[in-house]
Amino acid sequence: MYGLTEAAMRRMVVGLSVISIILAGAIFGFFYAWVCSTMWGLDQADPRVAIKAMQAMNASVRNAVFFPAFFLTPVVLGLTAAAARYGGHKVPAFWFAAAGAVYLGFGLILTLSVNVPMNEALAATAVPDDITTARQVWQDYSGRWQFWNQVRTLTSGIALALAGYGLARLQP
């Protein structure tokens, strides 16, 4: 790329590949943790506590630690695909591009269009004092939120696998 030697280009592609896998793995793990522990735990709690806890977690997730995995994963996957393609690694470039497209559509955009609006609606909801009303609020939120979280978890896992396959296909 712009006068890079073949060896330097390969090192750059491998480095970007590793960063891509780390970011894809981080966001997959983040979504997965909600599937297998967080939401199940909240579903077992007093619904008033579950609503308050979810409001607090949703407010806290907007931070500099979460930002790279959530927002930069498709960017880095795209850069990796472009660098691989430019470096003559057409097959790995395809897999990194596919990983980026899958995560962009079914991880990032899905989250911004479904889970975030649900979270914002829950944030605007006053926690009911009445447990029956709180239970209804939580049940209306939790089931739908978990369904879409499972979709983004599965597709983030697919993106991670595609990126891993892209790295595995890099020719020595």
mmCIF file with all atom_site columns, C-alpha atoms in Angstrom:
data_model
loop_
_atom_site.group_PDB
_atom_site.id
_atom_site.type_symbol
_atom_site.label_atom_id
_atom_site.label_alt_id
_atom_site.label_comp_id
_atom_site.label_asym_id
_atom_site.label_entity_id
_atom_site.label_seq_id
_atom_site.pdbx_PDB_ins_code
_atom_site.Cartn_x
_atom_site.Cartn_y
_atom_site.Cartn_z
_atom_site.occupancy
_atom_site.B_iso_or_equiv
_atom_site.pdbx_formal_charge
_atom_site.auth_seq_id
_atom_site.auth_comp_id
_atom_site.auth_asym_id
_atom_site.auth_atom_id
_atom_site.pdbx_PDB_model_num
ATOM 1   C CA . MET A 1 1   ? 0.000   0.000   0.000  1.00 0.00 ? 1   MET A CA 1
ATOM 2   C CA . TYR A 1 2   ? 1.675   3.203   -1.190 1.00 0.00 ? 2   TYR A CA 1
ATOM 3   C CA . GLY A 1 3   ? 5.158   1.738   -1.518 1.00 0.00 ? 3   GLY A CA 1
ATOM 4   C CA . LEU A 1 4   ? 4.925   -0.903  1.218  1.00 0.00 ? 4   LEU A CA 1
ATOM 5   C CA . THR A 1 5   ? 6.977   -4.015  0.635  1.00 0.00 ? 5   THR A CA 1
ATOM 6   C CA . GLU A 1 6   ? 5.129   -7.276  0.288  1.00 0.00 ? 6   GLU A CA 1
ATOM 7   C CA . ALA A 1 7   ? 6.344   -8.338  3.744  1.00 0.00 ? 7   ALA A CA 1
ATOM 8   C CA . ALA A 1 8   ? 5.244   -5.040  5.320  1.00 0.00 ? 8   ALA A CA 1
ATOM 9   C CA . MET A 1 9   ? 1.865   -5.308  3.611  1.00 0.00 ? 9   MET A CA 1
ATOM 10  C CA . ARG A 1 10  ? 1.424   -8.842  4.912  1.00 0.00 ? 10  ARG A CA 1
ATOM 11  C CA . ARG A 1 11  ? 2.316   -7.746  8.465  1.00 0.00 ? 11  ARG A CA 1
ATOM 12  C CA . MET A 1 12  ? -0.237  -4.951  8.213  1.00 0.00 ? 12  MET A CA 1
ATOM 13  C CA . VAL A 1 13  ? -2.939  -7.326  6.966  1.00 0.00 ? 13  VAL A CA 1
ATOM 14  C CA . VAL A 1 14  ? -2.160  -9.849  9.709  1.00 0.00 ? 14  VAL A CA 1
ATOM 15  C CA . GLY A 1 15  ? -2.172  -7.078  12.332 1.00 0.00 ? 15  GLY A CA 1
ATOM 16  C CA . LEU A 1 16  ? -5.488  -5.705  11.116 1.00 0.00 ? 16  LEU A CA 1
ATOM 17  C CA . SER A 1 17  ? -6.856  -9.259  11.027 1.00 0.00 ? 17  SER A CA 1
ATOM 18  C CA . VAL A 1 18  ? -5.948  -9.814  14.654 1.00 0.00 ? 18  VAL A CA 1
ATOM 19  C CA . ILE A 1 19  ? -7.501  -6.476  15.673 1.00 0.00 ? 19  ILE A CA 1
ATOM 20  C CA . SER A 1 20  ? -10.628 -7.392  13.691 1.00 0.00 ? 20  SER A CA 1
ATOM 21  C CA . ILE A 1 21  ? -10.934 -10.691 15.524 1.00 0.00 ? 21  ILE A CA 1
ATOM 22  C CA . ILE A 1 22  ? -10.364 -9.077  18.921 1.00 0.00 ? 22  ILE A CA 1
ATOM 23  C CA . LEU A 1 23  ? -13.079 -6.471  18.282 1.00 0.00 ? 23  LEU A CA 1
ATOM 24  C CA . ALA A 1 24  ? -15.515 -8.991  16.796 1.00 0.00 ? 24  ALA A CA 1
ATOM 25  C CA . GLY A 1 25  ? -14.870 -11.313 19.727 1.00 0.00 ? 25  GLY A CA 1
ATOM 26  C CA . ALA A 1 26  ? -15.376 -8.515  22.241 1.00 0.00 ? 26  ALA A CA 1
ATOM 27  C CA . ILE A 1 27  ? -18.765 -7.497  20.852 1.00 0.00 ? 27  ILE A CA 1
ATOM 28  C CA . PHE A 1 28  ? -19.879 -11.115 20.469 1.00 0.00 ? 28  PHE A CA 1
ATOM 29  C CA . GLY A 1 29  ? -18.916 -11.742 24.099 1.00 0.00 ? 29  GLY A CA 1
ATOM 30  C CA . PHE A 1 30  ? -20.726 -8.613  25.233 1.00 0.00 ? 30  PHE A CA 1
ATOM 31  C CA . PHE A 1 31  ? -23.981 -9.649  23.548 1.00 0.00 ? 31  PHE A CA 1
ATOM 32  C CA . TYR A 1 32  ? -23.517 -13.287 24.635 1.00 0.00 ? 32  TYR A CA 1
ATOM 33  C CA . ALA A 1 33  ? -23.212 -12.324 28.311 1.00 0.00 ? 33  ALA A CA 1
ATOM 34  C CA . TRP A 1 34  ? -26.648 -10.704 28.119 1.00 0.00 ? 34  TRP A CA 1
ATOM 35  C CA . VAL A 1 35  ? -28.064 -13.936 26.654 1.00 0.00 ? 35  VAL A CA 1
ATOM 36  C CA . CYS A 1 36  ? -26.691 -16.423 29.146 1.00 0.00 ? 36  CYS A CA 1
ATOM 37  C CA . SER A 1 37  ? -26.665 -14.557 32.437 1.00 0.00 ? 37  SER A CA 1
ATOM 38  C CA . THR A 1 38  ? -27.728 -10.939 32.688 1.00 0.00 ? 38  THR A CA 1
ATOM 39  C CA . MET A 1 39  ? -31.246 -11.181 31.314 1.00 0.00 ? 39  MET A CA 1
ATOM 40  C CA . TRP A 1 40  ? -31.960 -14.548 32.933 1.00 0.00 ? 40  TRP A CA 1
ATOM 41  C CA . GLY A 1 41  ? -30.920 -13.067 36.251 1.00 0.00 ? 41  GLY A CA 1
ATOM 42  C CA . LEU A 1 42  ? -33.038 -9.969  35.778 1.00 0.00 ? 42  LEU A CA 1
ATOM 43  C CA . ASP A 1 43  ? -36.023 -12.118 34.804 1.00 0.00 ? 43  ASP A CA 1
ATOM 44  C CA . GLN A 1 44  ? -35.731 -13.877 38.182 1.00 0.00 ? 44  GLN A CA 1
ATOM 45  C CA . ALA A 1 45  ? -35.569 -10.626 40.165 1.00 0.00 ? 45  ALA A CA 1
ATOM 46  C CA . ASP A 1 46  ? -38.365 -8.447  41.464 1.00 0.00 ? 46  ASP A CA 1
ATOM 47  C CA . PRO A 1 47  ? -39.500 -6.671  38.266 1.00 0.00 ? 47  PRO A CA 1
ATOM 48  C CA . ARG A 1 48  ? -39.084 -3.259  39.925 1.00 0.00 ? 48  ARG A CA 1
ATOM 49  C CA . VAL A 1 49  ? -35.458 -4.137  40.602 1.00 0.00 ? 49  VAL A CA 1
ATOM 50  C CA . ALA A 1 50  ? -35.041 -5.537  37.079 1.00 0.00 ? 50  ALA A CA 1
ATOM 51  C CA . ILE A 1 51  ? -36.350 -2.319  35.511 1.00 0.00 ? 51  ILE A CA 1
ATOM 52  C CA . LYS A 1 52  ? -34.085 -0.133  37.662 1.00 0.00 ? 52  LYS A CA 1
ATOM 53  C CA . ALA A 1 53  ? -31.070 -2.377  37.005 1.00 0.00 ? 53  ALA A CA 1
ATOM 54  C CA . MET A 1 54  ? -31.652 -2.421  33.249 1.00 0.00 ? 54  MET A CA 1
ATOM 55  C CA . GLN A 1 55  ? -32.060 1.354   33.199 1.00 0.00 ? 55  GLN A CA 1
ATOM 56  C CA . ALA A 1 56  ? -28.751 1.706   35.054 1.00 0.00 ? 56  ALA A CA 1
ATOM 57  C CA . MET A 1 57  ? -26.913 -0.782  32.814 1.00 0.00 ? 57  MET A CA 1
ATOM 58  C CA . ASN A 1 58  ? -28.203 0.849   29.640 1.00 0.00 ? 58  ASN A CA 1
ATOM 59  C CA . ALA A 1 59  ? -27.089 4.255   30.895 1.00 0.00 ? 59  ALA A CA 1
ATOM 60  C CA . SER A 1 60  ? -23.637 2.959   31.836 1.00 0.00 ? 60  SER A CA 1
ATOM 61  C CA . VAL A 1 61  ? -22.857 1.149   28.571 1.00 0.00 ? 61  VAL A CA 1
ATOM 62  C CA . ARG A 1 62  ? -22.312 4.367   26.642 1.00 0.00 ? 62  ARG A CA 1
ATOM 63  C CA . ASN A 1 63  ? -18.635 4.672   27.444 1.00 0.00 ? 63  ASN A CA 1
ATOM 64  C CA . ALA A 1 64  ? -15.164 4.711   25.906 1.00 0.00 ? 64  ALA A CA 1
ATOM 65  C CA . VAL A 1 65  ? -14.535 1.041   26.697 1.00 0.00 ? 65  VAL A CA 1
ATOM 66  C CA . PHE A 1 66  ? -17.641 -0.137  24.828 1.00 0.00 ? 66  PHE A CA 1
ATOM 67  C CA . PHE A 1 67  ? -17.213 2.260   21.873 1.00 0.00 ? 67  PHE A CA 1
ATOM 68  C CA . PRO A 1 68  ? -14.406 0.464   19.961 1.00 0.00 ? 68  PRO A CA 1
ATOM 69  C CA . ALA A 1 69  ? -16.048 -2.955  19.950 1.00 0.00 ? 69  ALA A CA 1
ATOM 70  C CA . PHE A 1 70  ? -19.515 -1.665  19.113 1.00 0.00 ? 70  PHE A CA 1
ATOM 71  C CA . PHE A 1 71  ? -18.761 1.079   16.596 1.00 0.00 ? 71  PHE A CA 1
ATOM 72  C CA . LEU A 1 72  ? -15.299 0.283   15.229 1.00 0.00 ? 72  LEU A CA 1
ATOM 73  C CA . THR A 1 73  ? -15.725 -3.441  14.536 1.00 0.00 ? 73  THR A CA 1
ATOM 74  C CA . PRO A 1 74  ? -17.267 -2.917  11.064 1.00 0.00 ? 74  PRO A CA 1
ATOM 75  C CA . VAL A 1 75  ? -14.756 -0.150  10.294 1.00 0.00 ? 75  VAL A CA 1
ATOM 76  C CA . VAL A 1 76  ? -11.749 -2.308  11.155 1.00 0.00 ? 76  VAL A CA 1
ATOM 77  C CA . LEU A 1 77  ? -13.226 -5.318  9.352  1.00 0.00 ? 77  LEU A CA 1
ATOM 78  C CA . GLY A 1 78  ? -13.680 -3.108  6.279  1.00 0.00 ? 78  GLY A CA 1
ATOM 79  C CA . LEU A 1 79  ? -10.129 -1.772  6.519  1.00 0.00 ? 79  LEU A CA 1
ATOM 80  C CA . THR A 1 80  ? -8.856  -5.321  6.886  1.00 0.00 ? 80  THR A CA 1
ATOM 81  C CA . ALA A 1 81  ? -10.802 -6.396  3.802  1.00 0.00 ? 81  ALA A CA 1
ATOM 82  C CA . ALA A 1 82  ? -9.454  -3.441  1.803  1.00 0.00 ? 82  ALA A CA 1
ATOM 83  C CA . ALA A 1 83  ? -5.857  -4.026  2.916  1.00 0.00 ? 83  ALA A CA 1
ATOM 84  C CA . ALA A 1 84  ? -6.129  -7.742  2.196  1.00 0.00 ? 84  ALA A CA 1
ATOM 85  C CA . ARG A 1 85  ? -7.582  -7.065  -1.239 1.00 0.00 ? 85  ARG A CA 1
ATOM 86  C CA . TYR A 1 86  ? -4.910  -4.502  -2.054 1.00 0.00 ? 86  TYR A CA 1
ATOM 87  C CA . GLY A 1 87  ? -2.252  -6.903  -0.784 1.00 0.00 ? 87  GLY A CA 1
ATOM 88  C CA . GLY A 1 88  ? -3.414  -9.590  -3.200 1.00 0.00 ? 88  GLY A CA 1
ATOM 89  C CA . HIS A 1 89  ? -5.331  -11.690 -0.684 1.00 0.00 ? 89  HIS A CA 1
ATOM 90  C CA . LYS A 1 90  ? -8.684  -11.788 -2.479 1.00 0.00 ? 90  LYS A CA 1
ATOM 91  C CA . VAL A 1 91  ? -10.220 -14.741 -0.640 1.00 0.00 ? 91  VAL A CA 1
ATOM 92  C CA . PRO A 1 92  ? -9.450  -13.454 2.882  1.00 0.00 ? 92  PRO A CA 1
ATOM 93  C CA . ALA A 1 93  ? -10.625 -9.994  1.785  1.00 0.00 ? 93  ALA A CA 1
ATOM 94  C CA . PHE A 1 94  ? -13.997 -11.489 0.875  1.00 0.00 ? 94  PHE A CA 1
ATOM 95  C CA . TRP A 1 95  ? -14.379 -13.129 4.304  1.00 0.00 ? 95  TRP A CA 1
ATOM 96  C CA . PHE A 1 96  ? -13.425 -9.965  6.184  1.00 0.00 ? 96  PHE A CA 1
ATOM 97  C CA . ALA A 1 97  ? -15.826 -7.923  4.051  1.00 0.00 ? 97  ALA A CA 1
ATOM 98  C CA . ALA A 1 98  ? -18.572 -10.484 4.697  1.00 0.00 ? 98  ALA A CA 1
ATOM 99  C CA . ALA A 1 99  ? -17.867 -10.327 8.441  1.00 0.00 ? 99  ALA A CA 1
ATOM 100 C CA . GLY A 1 100 ? -18.086 -6.535  8.351  1.00 0.00 ? 100 GLY A CA 1
ATOM 101 C CA . ALA A 1 101 ? -21.358 -6.576  6.429  1.00 0.00 ? 101 ALA A CA 1
ATOM 102 C CA . VAL A 1 102 ? -22.940 -9.161  8.744  1.00 0.00 ? 102 VAL A CA 1
ATOM 103 C CA . TYR A 1 103 ? -21.983 -7.251  11.893 1.00 0.00 ? 103 TYR A CA 1
ATOM 104 C CA . LEU A 1 104 ? -22.901 -3.869  10.408 1.00 0.00 ? 104 LEU A CA 1
ATOM 105 C CA . GLY A 1 105 ? -26.382 -5.023  9.399  1.00 0.00 ? 105 GLY A CA 1
ATOM 106 C CA . PHE A 1 106 ? -27.297 -7.422  12.163 1.00 0.00 ? 106 PHE A CA 1
ATOM 107 C CA . GLY A 1 107 ? -25.215 -6.145  15.055 1.00 0.00 ? 107 GLY A CA 1
ATOM 108 C CA . LEU A 1 108 ? -24.747 -2.413  14.886 1.00 0.00 ? 108 LEU A CA 1
ATOM 109 C CA . ILE A 1 109 ? -27.742 -1.306  12.799 1.00 0.00 ? 109 ILE A CA 1
ATOM 110 C CA . LEU A 1 110 ? -30.068 -3.811  14.492 1.00 0.00 ? 110 LEU A CA 1
ATOM 111 C CA . THR A 1 111 ? -28.994 -2.534  17.903 1.00 0.00 ? 111 THR A CA 1
ATOM 112 C CA . LEU A 1 112 ? -29.431 1.108   16.916 1.00 0.00 ? 112 LEU A CA 1
ATOM 113 C CA . SER A 1 113 ? -32.834 0.507   15.326 1.00 0.00 ? 113 SER A CA 1
ATOM 114 C CA . VAL A 1 114 ? -34.373 -1.974  17.795 1.00 0.00 ? 114 VAL A CA 1
ATOM 115 C CA . ASN A 1 115 ? -32.572 -2.444  21.121 1.00 0.00 ? 115 ASN A CA 1
ATOM 116 C CA . VAL A 1 116 ? -31.575 1.196   21.666 1.00 0.00 ? 116 VAL A CA 1
ATOM 117 C CA . PRO A 1 117 ? -35.117 2.561   21.106 1.00 0.00 ? 117 PRO A CA 1
ATOM 118 C CA . MET A 1 118 ? -36.438 -0.087  23.498 1.00 0.00 ? 118 MET A CA 1
ATOM 119 C CA . ASN A 1 119 ? -33.794 0.909   26.044 1.00 0.00 ? 119 ASN A CA 1
ATOM 120 C CA . GLU A 1 120 ? -34.664 4.584   25.660 1.00 0.00 ? 120 GLU A CA 1
ATOM 121 C CA . ALA A 1 121 ? -38.360 3.839   26.138 1.00 0.00 ? 121 ALA A CA 1
ATOM 122 C CA . LEU A 1 122 ? -37.562 1.846   29.272 1.00 0.00 ? 122 LEU A CA 1
ATOM 123 C CA . ALA A 1 123 ? -35.337 4.678   30.527 1.00 0.00 ? 123 ALA A CA 1
ATOM 124 C CA . ALA A 1 124 ? -38.272 7.076   30.173 1.00 0.00 ? 124 ALA A CA 1
ATOM 125 C CA . THR A 1 125 ? -40.527 4.745   32.162 1.00 0.00 ? 125 THR A CA 1
ATOM 126 C CA . ALA A 1 126 ? -41.042 5.474   35.834 1.00 0.00 ? 126 ALA A CA 1
ATOM 127 C CA . VAL A 1 127 ? -40.608 2.292   37.823 1.00 0.00 ? 127 VAL A CA 1
ATOM 128 C CA . PRO A 1 128 ? -44.093 1.356   39.039 1.00 0.00 ? 128 PRO A CA 1
ATOM 129 C CA . ASP A 1 129 ? -44.546 0.885   42.787 1.00 0.00 ? 129 ASP A CA 1
ATOM 130 C CA . ASP A 1 130 ? -47.121 -1.813  42.111 1.00 0.00 ? 130 ASP A CA 1
ATOM 131 C CA . ILE A 1 131 ? -45.403 -5.155  41.478 1.00 0.00 ? 131 ILE A CA 1
ATOM 132 C CA . THR A 1 132 ? -48.123 -6.363  39.095 1.00 0.00 ? 132 THR A CA 1
ATOM 133 C CA . THR A 1 133 ? -47.743 -3.298  36.877 1.00 0.00 ? 133 THR A CA 1
ATOM 134 C CA . ALA A 1 134 ? -43.949 -3.540  37.094 1.00 0.00 ? 134 ALA A CA 1
ATOM 135 C CA . ARG A 1 135 ? -44.112 -7.214  36.114 1.00 0.00 ? 135 ARG A CA 1
ATOM 136 C CA . GLN A 1 136 ? -46.151 -6.304  33.025 1.00 0.00 ? 136 GLN A CA 1
ATOM 137 C CA . VAL A 1 137 ? -43.707 -3.530  32.051 1.00 0.00 ? 137 VAL A CA 1
ATOM 138 C CA . TRP A 1 138 ? -40.762 -5.917  32.455 1.00 0.00 ? 138 TRP A CA 1
ATOM 139 C CA . GLN A 1 139 ? -42.426 -8.798  30.586 1.00 0.00 ? 139 GLN A CA 1
ATOM 140 C CA . ASP A 1 140 ? -43.362 -6.515  27.691 1.00 0.00 ? 140 ASP A CA 1
ATOM 141 C CA . TYR A 1 141 ? -39.746 -5.335  27.471 1.00 0.00 ? 141 TYR A CA 1
ATOM 142 C CA . SER A 1 142 ? -37.681 -8.405  28.319 1.00 0.00 ? 142 SER A CA 1
ATOM 143 C CA . GLY A 1 143 ? -39.030 -10.990 25.886 1.00 0.00 ? 143 GLY A CA 1
ATOM 144 C CA . ARG A 1 144 ? -38.810 -8.761  22.822 1.00 0.00 ? 144 ARG A CA 1
ATOM 145 C CA . TRP A 1 145 ? -35.429 -7.324  23.860 1.00 0.00 ? 145 TRP A CA 1
ATOM 146 C CA . GLN A 1 146 ? -34.006 -10.810 24.416 1.00 0.00 ? 146 GLN A CA 1
ATOM 147 C CA . PHE A 1 147 ? -35.203 -12.051 21.036 1.00 0.00 ? 147 PHE A CA 1
ATOM 148 C CA . TRP A 1 148 ? -33.389 -9.252  19.221 1.00 0.00 ? 148 TRP A CA 1
ATOM 149 C CA . ASN A 1 149 ? -30.358 -9.624  21.450 1.00 0.00 ? 149 ASN A CA 1
ATOM 150 C CA . GLN A 1 150 ? -30.172 -13.298 20.479 1.00 0.00 ? 150 GLN A CA 1
ATOM 151 C CA . VAL A 1 151 ? -30.278 -12.302 16.811 1.00 0.00 ? 151 VAL A CA 1
ATOM 152 C CA . ARG A 1 152 ? -27.411 -9.836  17.241 1.00 0.00 ? 152 ARG A CA 1
ATOM 153 C CA . THR A 1 153 ? -25.485 -12.355 19.356 1.00 0.00 ? 153 THR A CA 1
ATOM 154 C CA . LEU A 1 154 ? -25.806 -15.072 16.725 1.00 0.00 ? 154 LEU A CA 1
ATOM 155 C CA . THR A 1 155 ? -24.862 -12.766 13.876 1.00 0.00 ? 155 THR A CA 1
ATOM 156 C CA . SER A 1 156 ? -21.956 -11.275 15.826 1.00 0.00 ? 156 SER A CA 1
ATOM 157 C CA . GLY A 1 157 ? -20.723 -14.824 16.381 1.00 0.00 ? 157 GLY A CA 1
ATOM 158 C CA . ILE A 1 158 ? -21.039 -15.459 12.659 1.00 0.00 ? 158 ILE A CA 1
ATOM 159 C CA . ALA A 1 159 ? -19.056 -12.276 11.938 1.00 0.00 ? 159 ALA A CA 1
ATOM 160 C CA . LEU A 1 160 ? -16.361 -13.457 14.348 1.00 0.00 ? 160 LEU A CA 1
ATOM 161 C CA . ALA A 1 161 ? -16.219 -16.857 12.634 1.00 0.00 ? 161 ALA A CA 1
ATOM 162 C CA . LEU A 1 162 ? -16.019 -15.241 9.192  1.00 0.00 ? 162 LEU A CA 1
ATOM 163 C CA . ALA A 1 163 ? -13.146 -13.016 10.330 1.00 0.00 ? 163 ALA A CA 1
ATOM 164 C CA . GLY A 1 164 ? -11.368 -16.042 11.805 1.00 0.00 ? 164 GLY A CA 1
ATOM 165 C CA . TYR A 1 165 ? -11.807 -17.868 8.546  1.00 0.00 ? 165 TYR A CA 1
ATOM 166 C CA . GLY A 1 166 ? -10.429 -14.866 6.675  1.00 0.00 ? 166 GLY A CA 1
ATOM 167 C CA . LEU A 1 167 ? -7.308  -14.904 8.846  1.00 0.00 ? 167 LEU A CA 1
ATOM 168 C CA . ALA A 1 168 ? -6.960  -18.659 8.385  1.00 0.00 ? 168 ALA A CA 1
ATOM 169 C CA . ARG A 1 169 ? -7.119  -18.194 4.584  1.00 0.00 ? 169 ARG A CA 1
ATOM 170 C CA . LEU A 1 170 ? -4.220  -15.736 4.448  1.00 0.00 ? 170 LEU A CA 1
ATOM 171 C CA . GLN A 1 171 ? -1.512  -17.314 2.319  1.00 0.00 ? 171 GLN A CA 1
ATOM 172 C CA . PRO A 1 172 ? 1.960   -17.532 3.876  1.00 0.00 ? 172 PRO A CA 1
#
